[in-house]
Amino acid sequence: QVQLVESGGGLVQAGGSLRLSCAASGSIFSIDAMGWYRQAPGKQRELVAAITSGGSTNYADSVKGRFTLSRDNAKNTVYLQGNSLKPEDTAVYYCNAGVTTTRPYYEYLEVWGRGTLVTVSS
């Protein structure tokens, strides 16, 4: 009954910017950590950035200084702002969250979105 929906992906030229959004919906009691992962063709899925319920963030070395992660707890939404994008940022970006549900019963789940494609052209 809980889902994550990503948006904001698309095609951008190198040096440009994109903002990805991930909104959680459903029978939610609370959301713990939220984050973004990405998977490029032929590569393993990797953590891009994560944010705790208290607002602490961590970033992959490859995106430090270029990406900013934030969350709006009232909207159950996390945002990933990417600046100075590089072709190597091209990947499918997946939202992830730890969610405590209310229906059909209280349960802690790790939930994944379906992904949104980011393509950075050189």
Short mmCIF file of N, CA, C and O in Angstrom, two decimals:
data_model
loop_
_atom_site.label_atom_id
_atom_site.label_comp_id
_atom_site.label_asym_id
_atom_site.label_seq_id
_atom_site.Cartn_x
_atom_site.Cartn_y
_atom_site.Cartn_z
N GLN A 1 0.81 -1.22 0.00
CA GLN A 1 0.00 0.00 0.00
C GLN A 1 0.84 1.26 0.00
O GLN A 1 0.28 2.37 0.03
N VAL A 2 2.14 1.13 -0.01
CA VAL A 2 3.05 2.26 -0.05
C VAL A 2 3.82 2.22 -1.36
O VAL A 2 4.29 1.16 -1.78
N GLN A 3 3.93 3.35 -1.99
CA GLN A 3 4.70 3.43 -3.21
C GLN A 3 5.50 4.72 -3.26
O GLN A 3 5.14 5.71 -2.63
N LEU A 4 6.58 4.68 -4.00
CA LEU A 4 7.41 5.84 -4.27
C LEU A 4 7.33 6.15 -5.75
O LEU A 4 7.49 5.26 -6.58
N VAL A 5 7.10 7.40 -6.05
CA VAL A 5 7.00 7.84 -7.44
C VAL A 5 8.06 8.89 -7.70
O VAL A 5 8.03 9.96 -7.09
N GLU A 6 8.97 8.59 -8.62
CA GLU A 6 10.02 9.52 -8.99
C GLU A 6 9.59 10.37 -10.17
O GLU A 6 8.82 9.92 -11.02
N SER A 7 10.14 11.56 -10.25
CA SER A 7 9.89 12.43 -11.38
C SER A 7 11.08 13.37 -11.55
O SER A 7 11.90 13.51 -10.64
N GLY A 8 11.15 13.99 -12.70
CA GLY A 8 12.17 14.99 -12.95
C GLY A 8 13.31 14.55 -13.84
O GLY A 8 14.16 15.37 -14.19
N GLY A 9 13.35 13.28 -14.19
CA GLY A 9 14.40 12.82 -15.07
C GLY A 9 14.20 13.34 -16.48
O GLY A 9 13.14 13.85 -16.84
N GLY A 10 15.24 13.20 -17.27
CA GLY A 10 15.18 13.65 -18.65
C GLY A 10 16.54 13.80 -19.24
O GLY A 10 17.54 13.31 -18.71
N LEU A 11 16.58 14.51 -20.36
CA LEU A 11 17.82 14.74 -21.09
C LEU A 11 18.33 16.14 -20.78
O LEU A 11 17.58 17.12 -20.85
N VAL A 12 19.60 16.22 -20.46
CA VAL A 12 20.23 17.50 -20.17
C VAL A 12 21.65 17.49 -20.71
O VAL A 12 22.30 16.44 -20.78
N GLN A 13 22.12 18.64 -21.13
CA GLN A 13 23.49 18.76 -21.60
C GLN A 13 24.47 18.79 -20.44
O GLN A 13 24.12 19.21 -19.33
N ALA A 14 25.68 18.35 -20.71
CA ALA A 14 26.72 18.42 -19.70
C ALA A 14 26.85 19.85 -19.18
O ALA A 14 26.83 20.81 -19.95
N GLY A 15 26.97 19.96 -17.87
CA GLY A 15 27.04 21.26 -17.23
C GLY A 15 25.69 21.79 -16.78
O GLY A 15 25.64 22.77 -16.03
N GLY A 16 24.63 21.14 -17.21
CA GLY A 16 23.30 21.57 -16.84
C GLY A 16 22.86 21.00 -15.51
O GLY A 16 23.63 20.37 -14.78
N SER A 17 21.58 21.22 -15.20
CA SER A 17 21.03 20.83 -13.91
C SER A 17 19.70 20.13 -14.07
O SER A 17 18.96 20.36 -15.03
N LEU A 18 19.39 19.28 -13.11
CA LEU A 18 18.10 18.63 -13.00
C LEU A 18 17.75 18.50 -11.53
O LEU A 18 18.63 18.41 -10.68
N ARG A 19 16.46 18.48 -11.27
CA ARG A 19 15.98 18.19 -9.92
C ARG A 19 15.04 17.01 -9.98
O ARG A 19 14.01 17.04 -10.66
N LEU A 20 15.40 15.98 -9.26
CA LEU A 20 14.57 14.80 -9.15
C LEU A 20 13.73 14.87 -7.88
O LEU A 20 14.20 15.33 -6.84
N SER A 21 12.51 14.40 -7.99
CA SER A 21 11.61 14.35 -6.85
C SER A 21 11.15 12.93 -6.62
O SER A 21 10.99 12.16 -7.57
N CYS A 22 10.94 12.60 -5.38
CA CYS A 22 10.41 11.29 -5.01
C CYS A 22 9.36 11.49 -3.94
O CYS A 22 9.68 11.96 -2.84
N ALA A 23 8.14 11.14 -4.25
CA ALA A 23 7.03 11.30 -3.33
C ALA A 23 6.52 9.95 -2.87
O ALA A 23 6.21 9.08 -3.69
N ALA A 24 6.42 9.78 -1.58
CA ALA A 24 5.87 8.56 -1.00
C ALA A 24 4.39 8.74 -0.72
O ALA A 24 3.96 9.80 -0.24
N SER A 25 3.62 7.72 -1.01
CA SER A 25 2.19 7.79 -0.77
C SER A 25 1.68 6.44 -0.30
O SER A 25 2.32 5.41 -0.52
N GLY A 26 0.51 6.45 0.32
CA GLY A 26 -0.10 5.24 0.82
C GLY A 26 -0.33 5.30 2.31
O GLY A 26 -0.42 6.37 2.90
N SER A 27 -0.43 4.14 2.92
CA SER A 27 -0.71 4.04 4.35
C SER A 27 0.59 4.16 5.13
O SER A 27 1.17 3.16 5.57
N ILE A 28 1.02 5.38 5.33
CA ILE A 28 2.32 5.68 5.92
C ILE A 28 2.15 6.20 7.33
O ILE A 28 1.41 7.16 7.56
N PHE A 29 2.87 5.60 8.25
CA PHE A 29 2.95 6.12 9.60
C PHE A 29 4.14 7.07 9.73
O PHE A 29 4.01 8.16 10.28
N SER A 30 5.26 6.66 9.22
CA SER A 30 6.45 7.49 9.27
C SER A 30 7.44 7.00 8.23
O SER A 30 7.35 5.87 7.74
N ILE A 31 8.38 7.87 7.90
CA ILE A 31 9.45 7.53 6.98
C ILE A 31 10.78 7.81 7.66
O ILE A 31 10.99 8.89 8.20
N ASP A 32 11.63 6.82 7.63
CA ASP A 32 12.95 6.96 8.23
C ASP A 32 13.89 7.59 7.20
O ASP A 32 13.65 8.72 6.76
N ALA A 33 14.92 6.89 6.83
CA ALA A 33 15.85 7.42 5.85
C ALA A 33 15.26 7.36 4.45
O ALA A 33 14.44 6.50 4.14
N MET A 34 15.69 8.28 3.62
CA MET A 34 15.34 8.28 2.20
C MET A 34 16.62 8.50 1.42
O MET A 34 17.56 9.12 1.91
N GLY A 35 16.63 8.01 0.21
CA GLY A 35 17.83 8.19 -0.59
C GLY A 35 17.61 7.92 -2.05
O GLY A 35 16.52 7.51 -2.48
N TRP A 36 18.65 8.17 -2.79
CA TRP A 36 18.67 7.93 -4.22
C TRP A 36 19.82 6.99 -4.57
O TRP A 36 20.94 7.17 -4.08
N TYR A 37 19.51 6.03 -5.39
CA TYR A 37 20.50 5.15 -5.98
C TYR A 37 20.46 5.34 -7.49
O TYR A 37 19.49 5.87 -8.03
N ARG A 38 21.50 4.90 -8.16
CA ARG A 38 21.49 4.95 -9.61
C ARG A 38 22.16 3.72 -10.17
O ARG A 38 23.02 3.11 -9.53
N GLN A 39 21.76 3.39 -11.37
CA GLN A 39 22.34 2.25 -12.06
C GLN A 39 22.54 2.62 -13.52
O GLN A 39 21.59 2.90 -14.24
N ALA A 40 23.79 2.61 -13.92
CA ALA A 40 24.16 2.86 -15.30
C ALA A 40 24.26 1.53 -16.04
O ALA A 40 24.46 0.48 -15.41
N PRO A 41 24.15 1.55 -17.35
CA PRO A 41 24.26 0.30 -18.11
C PRO A 41 25.55 -0.43 -17.83
O PRO A 41 26.64 0.15 -17.85
N GLY A 42 25.44 -1.71 -17.54
CA GLY A 42 26.60 -2.52 -17.28
C GLY A 42 27.24 -2.34 -15.92
O GLY A 42 28.31 -2.91 -15.68
N LYS A 43 26.63 -1.56 -15.05
CA LYS A 43 27.20 -1.30 -13.74
C LYS A 43 26.23 -1.70 -12.63
O LYS A 43 25.03 -1.84 -12.85
N GLN A 44 26.78 -1.88 -11.45
CA GLN A 44 25.97 -2.19 -10.28
C GLN A 44 25.23 -0.94 -9.80
O GLN A 44 25.69 0.18 -10.00
N ARG A 45 24.11 -1.17 -9.16
CA ARG A 45 23.40 -0.06 -8.55
C ARG A 45 24.24 0.49 -7.40
O ARG A 45 24.79 -0.26 -6.59
N GLU A 46 24.32 1.81 -7.33
CA GLU A 46 25.14 2.44 -6.32
C GLU A 46 24.36 3.54 -5.61
O GLU A 46 23.48 4.17 -6.18
N LEU A 47 24.74 3.77 -4.37
CA LEU A 47 24.14 4.85 -3.60
C LEU A 47 24.66 6.19 -4.11
O LEU A 47 25.87 6.38 -4.26
N VAL A 48 23.75 7.10 -4.37
CA VAL A 48 24.10 8.46 -4.76
C VAL A 48 24.11 9.37 -3.55
O VAL A 48 25.07 10.09 -3.30
N ALA A 49 23.02 9.36 -2.81
CA ALA A 49 22.89 10.20 -1.64
C ALA A 49 21.79 9.66 -0.75
O ALA A 49 20.84 9.04 -1.22
N ALA A 50 21.93 9.89 0.54
CA ALA A 50 20.93 9.46 1.50
C ALA A 50 20.75 10.53 2.56
O ALA A 50 21.68 11.30 2.85
N ILE A 51 19.57 10.57 3.14
CA ILE A 51 19.26 11.54 4.17
C ILE A 51 18.47 10.85 5.27
O ILE A 51 17.53 10.10 5.01
N THR A 52 18.85 11.10 6.51
CA THR A 52 18.17 10.50 7.64
C THR A 52 16.93 11.31 7.99
O THR A 52 16.69 12.40 7.47
N SER A 53 16.13 10.76 8.90
CA SER A 53 14.95 11.48 9.35
C SER A 53 15.30 12.79 10.02
O SER A 53 14.49 13.72 10.02
N GLY A 54 16.50 12.87 10.58
CA GLY A 54 16.95 14.08 11.23
C GLY A 54 17.61 15.09 10.31
O GLY A 54 17.97 16.18 10.75
N GLY A 55 17.76 14.72 9.04
CA GLY A 55 18.30 15.65 8.07
C GLY A 55 19.77 15.49 7.76
O GLY A 55 20.32 16.27 6.96
N SER A 56 20.43 14.52 8.36
CA SER A 56 21.84 14.29 8.06
C SER A 56 21.97 13.64 6.69
O SER A 56 21.21 12.73 6.35
N THR A 57 22.93 14.09 5.92
CA THR A 57 23.10 13.61 4.56
C THR A 57 24.47 13.00 4.35
O THR A 57 25.43 13.32 5.06
N ASN A 58 24.55 12.12 3.38
CA ASN A 58 25.83 11.64 2.90
C ASN A 58 25.73 11.43 1.40
O ASN A 58 24.65 11.13 0.87
N TYR A 59 26.86 11.58 0.72
CA TYR A 59 26.90 11.55 -0.73
C TYR A 59 28.01 10.65 -1.21
O TYR A 59 29.06 10.51 -0.56
N ALA A 60 27.79 10.07 -2.37
CA ALA A 60 28.87 9.37 -3.03
C ALA A 60 29.95 10.36 -3.42
O ALA A 60 29.67 11.52 -3.74
N ASP A 61 31.19 9.90 -3.40
CA ASP A 61 32.30 10.78 -3.74
C ASP A 61 32.14 11.40 -5.13
O ASP A 61 32.54 12.54 -5.36
N SER A 62 31.55 10.66 -6.03
CA SER A 62 31.43 11.12 -7.41
C SER A 62 30.48 12.29 -7.58
O SER A 62 30.52 12.97 -8.61
N VAL A 63 29.62 12.55 -6.59
CA VAL A 63 28.65 13.62 -6.72
C VAL A 63 28.82 14.71 -5.67
O VAL A 63 28.08 15.72 -5.72
N LYS A 64 29.74 14.55 -4.77
CA LYS A 64 29.94 15.56 -3.73
C LYS A 64 30.27 16.92 -4.35
O LYS A 64 31.07 17.03 -5.26
N GLY A 65 29.60 17.92 -3.84
CA GLY A 65 29.79 19.27 -4.34
C GLY A 65 28.92 19.63 -5.51
O GLY A 65 28.83 20.81 -5.88
N ARG A 66 28.28 18.62 -6.11
CA ARG A 66 27.43 18.87 -7.27
C ARG A 66 25.96 18.54 -7.01
O ARG A 66 25.08 19.15 -7.61
N PHE A 67 25.73 17.57 -6.15
CA PHE A 67 24.37 17.14 -5.85
C PHE A 67 23.99 17.56 -4.44
O PHE A 67 24.83 17.58 -3.52
N THR A 68 22.72 17.89 -4.27
CA THR A 68 22.20 18.25 -2.96
C THR A 68 20.91 17.48 -2.70
O THR A 68 20.00 17.49 -3.53
N LEU A 69 20.85 16.84 -1.56
CA LEU A 69 19.68 16.06 -1.18
C LEU A 69 18.92 16.79 -0.07
O LEU A 69 19.53 17.28 0.88
N SER A 70 17.61 16.85 -0.20
CA SER A 70 16.78 17.47 0.81
C SER A 70 15.47 16.72 0.91
O SER A 70 15.12 15.93 0.03
N ARG A 71 14.75 16.96 1.99
CA ARG A 71 13.46 16.29 2.16
C ARG A 71 12.45 17.24 2.78
O ARG A 71 12.79 18.14 3.55
N ASP A 72 11.21 17.00 2.43
CA ASP A 72 10.08 17.73 2.98
C ASP A 72 9.21 16.70 3.67
O ASP A 72 8.45 15.98 3.02
N ASN A 73 9.34 16.61 4.97
CA ASN A 73 8.63 15.57 5.71
C ASN A 73 7.11 15.74 5.65
O ASN A 73 6.37 14.76 5.67
N ALA A 74 6.65 16.98 5.57
CA ALA A 74 5.22 17.22 5.48
C ALA A 74 4.63 16.67 4.20
O ALA A 74 3.45 16.31 4.15
N LYS A 75 5.44 16.62 3.15
CA LYS A 75 4.99 16.11 1.86
C LYS A 75 5.48 14.70 1.58
O LYS A 75 5.19 14.16 0.50
N ASN A 76 6.20 14.11 2.53
CA ASN A 76 6.78 12.78 2.32
C ASN A 76 7.56 12.71 1.02
O ASN A 76 7.45 11.75 0.26
N THR A 77 8.35 13.74 0.79
CA THR A 77 9.04 13.88 -0.48
C THR A 77 10.52 14.17 -0.25
O THR A 77 10.89 14.90 0.67
N VAL A 78 11.34 13.59 -1.09
CA VAL A 78 12.77 13.85 -1.09
C VAL A 78 13.15 14.39 -2.46
O VAL A 78 12.59 13.97 -3.48
N TYR A 79 14.11 15.31 -2.47
CA TYR A 79 14.56 15.93 -3.70
C TYR A 79 16.06 15.72 -3.88
O TYR A 79 16.81 15.75 -2.92
N LEU A 80 16.45 15.54 -5.10
CA LEU A 80 17.86 15.46 -5.44
C LEU A 80 18.15 16.49 -6.51
O LEU A 80 17.71 16.35 -7.66
N GLN A 81 18.86 17.53 -6.13
CA GLN A 81 19.26 18.57 -7.06
C GLN A 81 20.65 18.24 -7.58
O GLN A 81 21.59 18.11 -6.80
N GLY A 82 20.76 18.12 -8.87
CA GLY A 82 22.04 17.83 -9.50
C GLY A 82 22.48 18.99 -10.37
O GLY A 82 21.76 19.39 -11.29
N ASN A 83 23.65 19.51 -10.09
CA ASN A 83 24.23 20.60 -10.86
C ASN A 83 25.52 20.14 -11.50
O ASN A 83 26.12 19.14 -11.11
N SER A 84 25.96 20.92 -12.48
CA SER A 84 27.20 20.59 -13.19
C SER A 84 27.22 19.13 -13.61
O SER A 84 28.20 18.41 -13.38
N LEU A 85 26.15 18.70 -14.22
CA LEU A 85 26.00 17.30 -14.56
C LEU A 85 27.02 16.86 -15.60
O LEU A 85 27.41 17.64 -16.49
N LYS A 86 27.45 15.62 -15.47
CA LYS A 86 28.45 15.04 -16.34
C LYS A 86 27.86 13.84 -17.06
O LYS A 86 26.92 13.22 -16.58
N PRO A 87 28.42 13.48 -18.21
CA PRO A 87 27.92 12.29 -18.91
C PRO A 87 27.93 11.04 -18.03
O PRO A 87 27.05 10.19 -18.17
N GLU A 88 28.88 10.93 -17.13
CA GLU A 88 28.95 9.78 -16.25
C GLU A 88 27.83 9.74 -15.21
O GLU A 88 27.68 8.76 -14.49
N ASP A 89 27.05 10.82 -15.11
CA ASP A 89 25.87 10.81 -14.26
C ASP A 89 24.69 10.12 -14.92
O ASP A 89 23.66 9.91 -14.27
N THR A 90 24.82 9.79 -16.18
CA THR A 90 23.74 9.12 -16.90
C THR A 90 23.43 7.77 -16.26
O THR A 90 24.31 6.93 -16.11
N ALA A 91 22.18 7.59 -15.89
CA ALA A 91 21.76 6.36 -15.23
C ALA A 91 20.27 6.42 -14.97
O ALA A 91 19.64 7.47 -15.11
N VAL A 92 19.72 5.29 -14.59
CA VAL A 92 18.39 5.27 -14.02
C VAL A 92 18.52 5.53 -12.53
O VAL A 92 19.28 4.84 -11.84
N TYR A 93 17.82 6.51 -12.05
CA TYR A 93 17.88 6.90 -10.65
C TYR A 93 16.66 6.35 -9.92
O TYR A 93 15.53 6.56 -10.34
N TYR A 94 16.93 5.65 -8.82
CA TYR A 94 15.89 5.00 -8.04
C TYR A 94 15.79 5.63 -6.66
O TYR A 94 16.80 5.80 -5.98
N CYS A 95 14.58 5.91 -6.26
CA CYS A 95 14.32 6.40 -4.92
C CYS A 95 14.15 5.22 -3.97
O CYS A 95 13.63 4.17 -4.34
N ASN A 96 14.60 5.41 -2.74
CA ASN A 96 14.50 4.38 -1.72
C ASN A 96 14.10 5.02 -0.40
O ASN A 96 14.53 6.13 -0.09
N ALA A 97 13.28 4.31 0.36
CA ALA A 97 12.87 4.83 1.66
C ALA A 97 12.56 3.71 2.62
O ALA A 97 12.08 2.65 2.22
N GLY A 98 12.84 3.95 3.89
CA GLY A 98 12.40 3.07 4.95
C GLY A 98 11.09 3.60 5.50
O GLY A 98 11.05 4.72 6.02
N VAL A 99 10.03 2.81 5.40
CA VAL A 99 8.69 3.27 5.71
C VAL A 99 8.04 2.37 6.74
O VAL A 99 8.10 1.14 6.64
N THR A 100 7.41 2.98 7.72
CA THR A 100 6.54 2.25 8.64
C THR A 100 5.11 2.47 8.18
O THR A 100 4.64 3.60 8.11
N THR A 101 4.42 1.38 7.88
CA THR A 101 3.06 1.45 7.37
C THR A 101 2.04 1.44 8.50
O THR A 101 2.36 1.14 9.66
N THR A 102 0.81 1.76 8.15
CA THR A 102 -0.31 1.65 9.09
C THR A 102 -1.34 0.61 8.67
O THR A 102 -2.07 0.10 9.49
N ARG A 103 -1.42 0.35 7.38
CA ARG A 103 -2.36 -0.61 6.85
C ARG A 103 -1.68 -1.53 5.88
O ARG A 103 -0.83 -1.09 5.10
N PRO A 104 -2.03 -2.80 5.92
CA PRO A 104 -3.06 -3.42 6.75
C PRO A 104 -2.66 -3.60 8.21
O PRO A 104 -3.51 -3.95 9.03
N TYR A 105 -1.39 -3.36 8.53
CA TYR A 105 -0.91 -3.42 9.90
C TYR A 105 0.41 -2.66 9.97
O TYR A 105 0.98 -2.30 8.93
N TYR A 106 0.88 -2.42 11.15
CA TYR A 106 2.15 -1.73 11.31
C TYR A 106 3.29 -2.65 10.86
O TYR A 106 3.40 -3.79 11.31
N GLU A 107 4.12 -2.11 10.01
CA GLU A 107 5.17 -2.90 9.41
C GLU A 107 6.24 -1.97 8.88
O GLU A 107 5.94 -0.92 8.31
N TYR A 108 7.49 -2.33 9.07
CA TYR A 108 8.59 -1.55 8.53
C TYR A 108 9.05 -2.16 7.22
O TYR A 108 9.38 -3.35 7.17
N LEU A 109 9.05 -1.35 6.18
CA LEU A 109 9.39 -1.81 4.84
C LEU A 109 10.45 -0.93 4.21
O LEU A 109 10.49 0.27 4.45
N GLU A 110 11.28 -1.54 3.41
CA GLU A 110 12.15 -0.80 2.53
C GLU A 110 11.48 -0.77 1.16
O GLU A 110 11.21 -1.82 0.57
N VAL A 111 11.20 0.42 0.68
CA VAL A 111 10.41 0.60 -0.53
C VAL A 111 11.27 1.24 -1.62
O VAL A 111 12.07 2.14 -1.34
N TRP A 112 11.08 0.77 -2.82
CA TRP A 112 11.80 1.28 -3.98
C TRP A 112 10.84 1.85 -5.01
O TRP A 112 9.75 1.31 -5.23
N GLY A 113 11.26 2.93 -5.64
CA GLY A 113 10.52 3.44 -6.78
C GLY A 113 10.89 2.69 -8.04
O GLY A 113 11.80 1.85 -8.05
N ARG A 114 10.20 2.98 -9.11
CA ARG A 114 10.45 2.31 -10.37
C ARG A 114 11.63 2.90 -11.14
O ARG A 114 12.13 2.27 -12.07
N GLY A 115 12.04 4.08 -10.78
CA GLY A 115 13.19 4.70 -11.40
C GLY A 115 12.82 5.77 -12.40
O GLY A 115 11.75 5.75 -13.00
N THR A 116 13.73 6.71 -12.58
CA THR A 116 13.59 7.75 -13.59
C THR A 116 14.93 7.91 -14.29
O THR A 116 15.98 7.93 -13.65
N LEU A 117 14.89 8.01 -15.60
CA LEU A 117 16.11 8.03 -16.39
C LEU A 117 16.66 9.44 -16.52
O LEU A 117 15.94 10.37 -16.88
N VAL A 118 17.94 9.57 -16.22
CA VAL A 118 18.67 10.81 -16.43
C VAL A 118 19.73 10.55 -17.49
O VAL A 118 20.55 9.65 -17.34
N THR A 119 19.70 11.35 -18.54
CA THR A 119 20.68 11.23 -19.60
C THR A 119 21.40 12.57 -19.75
O THR A 119 20.76 13.59 -19.98
N VAL A 120 22.70 12.54 -19.62
CA VAL A 120 23.52 13.73 -19.74
C VAL A 120 24.36 13.61 -21.00
O VAL A 120 25.20 12.71 -21.11
N SER A 121 24.13 14.49 -21.94
CA SER A 121 24.84 14.44 -23.21
C SER A 121 26.10 15.28 -23.15
O SER A 121 26.15 16.31 -22.47
N SER A 122 27.11 14.86 -23.87
CA SER A 122 28.38 15.58 -23.90
C SER A 122 28.41 16.59 -25.02
O SER A 122 27.57 16.60 -25.91
#
